PDB file of C-alpha atoms in Angstrom:
ATOM      1  CA  MET A 905       0.000   0.000   0.000  1.00  0.00           C
ATOM      2  CA  LYS A 906       1.400   3.408  -1.028  1.00  0.00           C
ATOM      3  CA  GLU A 907       0.490   6.690   0.662  1.00  0.00           C
ATOM      4  CA  GLU A 908       2.346   9.920  -0.125  1.00  0.00           C
ATOM      5  CA  ASN A 909       5.921   9.363   1.203  1.00  0.00           C
ATOM      6  CA  ARG A 910       5.302   5.957   2.743  1.00  0.00           C
ATOM      7  CA  ILE A 911       4.897   2.362   1.623  1.00  0.00           C
ATOM      8  CA  ASP A 912       3.503  -0.500   3.710  1.00  0.00           C
ATOM      9  CA  TYR A 913       3.524  -4.219   3.005  1.00  0.00           C
ATOM     10  CA  TYR A 914       0.880  -6.525   4.451  1.00  0.00           C
ATOM     11  CA  LYS A 915       0.156 -10.235   4.259  1.00  0.00           C
ATOM     12  CA  VAL A 916      -3.363 -11.513   4.701  1.00  0.00           C
ATOM     13  CA  ARG A 917      -3.451 -14.187   7.372  1.00  0.00           C
ATOM     14  CA  GLN A 918      -6.655 -15.845   8.523  1.00  0.00           C
ATOM     15  CA  GLY A 919      -8.715 -13.069   6.941  1.00  0.00           C
ATOM     16  CA  LYS A 920      -6.761 -10.223   8.562  1.00  0.00           C
ATOM     17  CA  ALA A 921      -4.121  -7.901   7.113  1.00  0.00           C
ATOM     18  CA  VAL A 922      -0.872  -8.165   9.104  1.00  0.00           C
ATOM     19  CA  GLN A 923       1.759  -5.474   8.513  1.00  0.00           C
ATOM     20  CA  ILE A 924       5.157  -6.975   7.692  1.00  0.00           C
ATOM     21  CA  TRP A 925       7.170  -3.912   6.556  1.00  0.00           C
ATOM     22  CA  ALA A 926       6.969  -0.130   6.319  1.00  0.00           C
ATOM     23  CA  ALA A 927       9.237   2.498   4.799  1.00  0.00           C
ATOM     24  CA  LYS A 928       9.485   6.263   4.486  1.00  0.00           C
ATOM     25  CA  THR A 929      10.254   7.412   0.965  1.00  0.00           C
ATOM     26  CA  THR A 930      11.106  10.493  -1.039  1.00  0.00           C
ATOM     27  CA  ASN A 931       9.953  11.469  -4.521  1.00  0.00           C
ATOM     28  CA  ASP A 932      13.411  10.704  -5.945  1.00  0.00           C
ATOM     29  CA  ILE A 933      13.308   7.981  -8.600  1.00  0.00           C
ATOM     30  CA  VAL A 934      15.753   5.110  -8.010  1.00  0.00           C
ATOM     31  CA  GLU A 935      16.045   1.376  -8.630  1.00  0.00           C
ATOM     32  CA  ASN A 936      15.329  -0.615  -5.475  1.00  0.00           C
ATOM     33  CA  LYS A 937      17.034  -3.993  -5.395  1.00  0.00           C
ATOM     34  CA  GLY A 938      14.433  -6.679  -4.873  1.00  0.00           C
ATOM     35  CA  LEU A 939      11.503  -4.260  -5.354  1.00  0.00           C
ATOM     36  CA  PRO A 940      11.216  -3.802  -9.146  1.00  0.00           C
ATOM     37  CA  PHE A 941       7.684  -2.424  -8.784  1.00  0.00           C
ATOM     38  CA  PHE A 942       8.694   0.432  -6.461  1.00  0.00           C
ATOM     39  CA  SER A 943      10.850   3.212  -7.910  1.00  0.00           C
ATOM     40  CA  TYR A 944      11.001   5.770  -5.058  1.00  0.00           C
ATOM     41  CA  LYS A 945      13.993   6.228  -2.782  1.00  0.00           C
ATOM     42  CA  ILE A 946      13.626   4.506   0.598  1.00  0.00           C
ATOM     43  CA  VAL A 947      15.117   6.582   3.425  1.00  0.00           C
ATOM     44  CA  GLN A 948      14.007   4.640   6.495  1.00  0.00           C
ATOM     45  CA  GLU A 949      12.392   1.251   6.981  1.00  0.00           C
ATOM     46  CA  ILE A 950      11.226  -1.138   9.665  1.00  0.00           C
ATOM     47  CA  GLY A 951      10.255  -4.807   9.559  1.00  0.00           C
ATOM     48  CA  GLU A 952      11.051  -7.440   6.963  1.00  0.00           C
ATOM     49  CA  ARG A 953      11.467  -5.999   3.467  1.00  0.00           C
ATOM     50  CA  PRO A 954       9.342  -8.083   1.107  1.00  0.00           C
ATOM     51  CA  SER A 955      10.791 -10.446  -1.431  1.00  0.00           C
ATOM     52  CA  VAL A 956       7.929 -10.754  -3.870  1.00  0.00           C
ATOM     53  CA  LYS A 957       7.616 -13.539  -6.429  1.00  0.00           C
ATOM     54  CA  GLY A 958       4.674 -13.672  -8.787  1.00  0.00           C
ATOM     55  CA  ALA A 959       1.724 -11.333  -9.065  1.00  0.00           C
ATOM     56  CA  PHE A 960       0.325  -9.434  -6.101  1.00  0.00           C
ATOM     57  CA  VAL A 961      -2.258  -6.802  -5.208  1.00  0.00           C
ATOM     58  CA  TYR A 962      -1.480  -3.126  -4.627  1.00  0.00           C
ATOM     59  CA  TYR A 963      -3.452  -0.257  -3.094  1.00  0.00           C
ATOM     60  CA  GLU A 964      -2.804   3.483  -3.432  1.00  0.00           C
ATOM     61  CA  ASN A 965      -4.551   5.534  -0.775  1.00  0.00           C
ATOM     62  CA  HIS A 966      -5.323   9.160  -1.659  1.00  0.00           C
ATOM     63  CA  GLY A 967      -6.743  10.452   1.614  1.00  0.00           C
ATOM     64  CA  ALA A 968      -7.162  14.031   0.390  1.00  0.00           C
ATOM     65  CA  ILE A 969      -9.792  12.900  -2.110  1.00  0.00           C
ATOM     66  CA  ALA A 970     -11.003   9.843  -0.119  1.00  0.00           C
ATOM     67  CA  ALA A 971     -10.093   7.460  -2.946  1.00  0.00           C
ATOM     68  CA  VAL A 972      -8.293   4.137  -3.066  1.00  0.00           C
ATOM     69  CA  PHE A 973      -6.882   2.979  -6.387  1.00  0.00           C
ATOM     70  CA  TYR A 974      -6.121  -0.729  -6.621  1.00  0.00           C
ATOM     71  CA  GLY A 975      -4.732  -3.224  -9.028  1.00  0.00           C
ATOM     72  CA  ILE A 976      -2.322  -6.045  -9.728  1.00  0.00           C
ATOM     73  CA  ILE A 977       1.444  -5.964 -10.157  1.00  0.00           C
ATOM     74  CA  ASN A 978       2.397  -8.836 -12.458  1.00  0.00           C
ATOM     75  CA  ASP A 979       5.398 -11.208 -12.398  1.00  0.00           C
ATOM     76  CA  GLN A 980       7.518  -8.648 -14.291  1.00  0.00           C
ATOM     77  CA  GLY A 981       6.760  -5.798 -11.858  1.00  0.00           C
ATOM     78  CA  LYS A 982       4.301  -3.992 -14.148  1.00  0.00           C
ATOM     79  CA  ALA A 983       1.239  -2.449 -12.503  1.00  0.00           C
ATOM     80  CA  LYS A 984      -2.270  -2.663 -13.944  1.00  0.00           C
ATOM     81  CA  GLN A 985      -4.881  -0.514 -12.228  1.00  0.00           C
ATOM     82  CA  LEU A 986      -8.160  -2.396 -11.936  1.00  0.00           C
ATOM     83  CA  GLY A 987     -10.365   0.118 -10.206  1.00  0.00           C
ATOM     84  CA  GLU A 988     -11.120   2.736  -7.590  1.00  0.00           C
ATOM     85  CA  ALA A 989     -13.000   2.548  -4.288  1.00  0.00           C
ATOM     86  CA  ASP A 990     -14.379   4.951  -1.700  1.00  0.00           C
ATOM     87  CA  GLY A 991     -11.523   5.622   0.736  1.00  0.00           C
ATOM     88  CA  ASN A 992     -14.019   6.413   3.488  1.00  0.00           C
ATOM     89  CA  LYS A 993     -14.967   2.723   3.582  1.00  0.00           C
ATOM     90  CA  GLY A 994     -11.419   1.460   4.168  1.00  0.00           C
ATOM     91  CA  VAL A 995      -8.136   1.136   2.371  1.00  0.00           C
ATOM     92  CA  ILE A 996      -7.932  -2.612   1.808  1.00  0.00           C
ATOM     93  CA  VAL A 997     -10.886  -3.516  -0.371  1.00  0.00           C
ATOM     94  CA  ASP A 998     -12.001  -6.705  -2.093  1.00  0.00           C
ATOM     95  CA  ILE A 999     -10.699  -7.027  -5.661  1.00  0.00           C
ATOM     96  CA  PRO A1000     -12.995  -9.381  -7.592  1.00  0.00           C
ATOM     97  CA  GLU A1001     -10.550  -9.574 -10.545  1.00  0.00           C
ATOM     98  CA  GLU A1002      -7.734 -10.804  -8.269  1.00  0.00           C
ATOM     99  CA  LYS A1003      -8.534 -14.475  -8.912  1.00  0.00           C
ATOM    100  CA  ASN A1004      -7.830 -13.940 -12.630  1.00  0.00           C
ATOM    101  CA  TYR A1005      -4.213 -12.923 -11.921  1.00  0.00           C
ATOM    102  CA  MET A1006      -3.128 -15.119  -9.016  1.00  0.00           C
ATOM    103  CA  LYS A1007      -1.602 -18.581  -9.399  1.00  0.00           C
ATOM    104  CA  HIS A1008      -3.053 -21.100  -6.969  1.00  0.00           C
TER     105      HIS A1008
END
């Protein structure tokens, strides 16, 4: 999940989102080793930095306009936005299309 100058990584366990990692970022564009999908400079982090293999879900929270944009980042690190939700109802929303992208 990306919010302004911060990124958070969660894993869903037993129906609940558990935060694994968080980082403060800048707007400087860099290449982050192990995070091909994230191109902003990381200046401080806590927790276990993710090592992502395969497709996964992303959320972008825009609190100022109460909107959450969501989508899938594929195996090659390319993002595809799938939709937008009302940010007043929560940041992590159900993504019906997710099953079409995930390997089981």
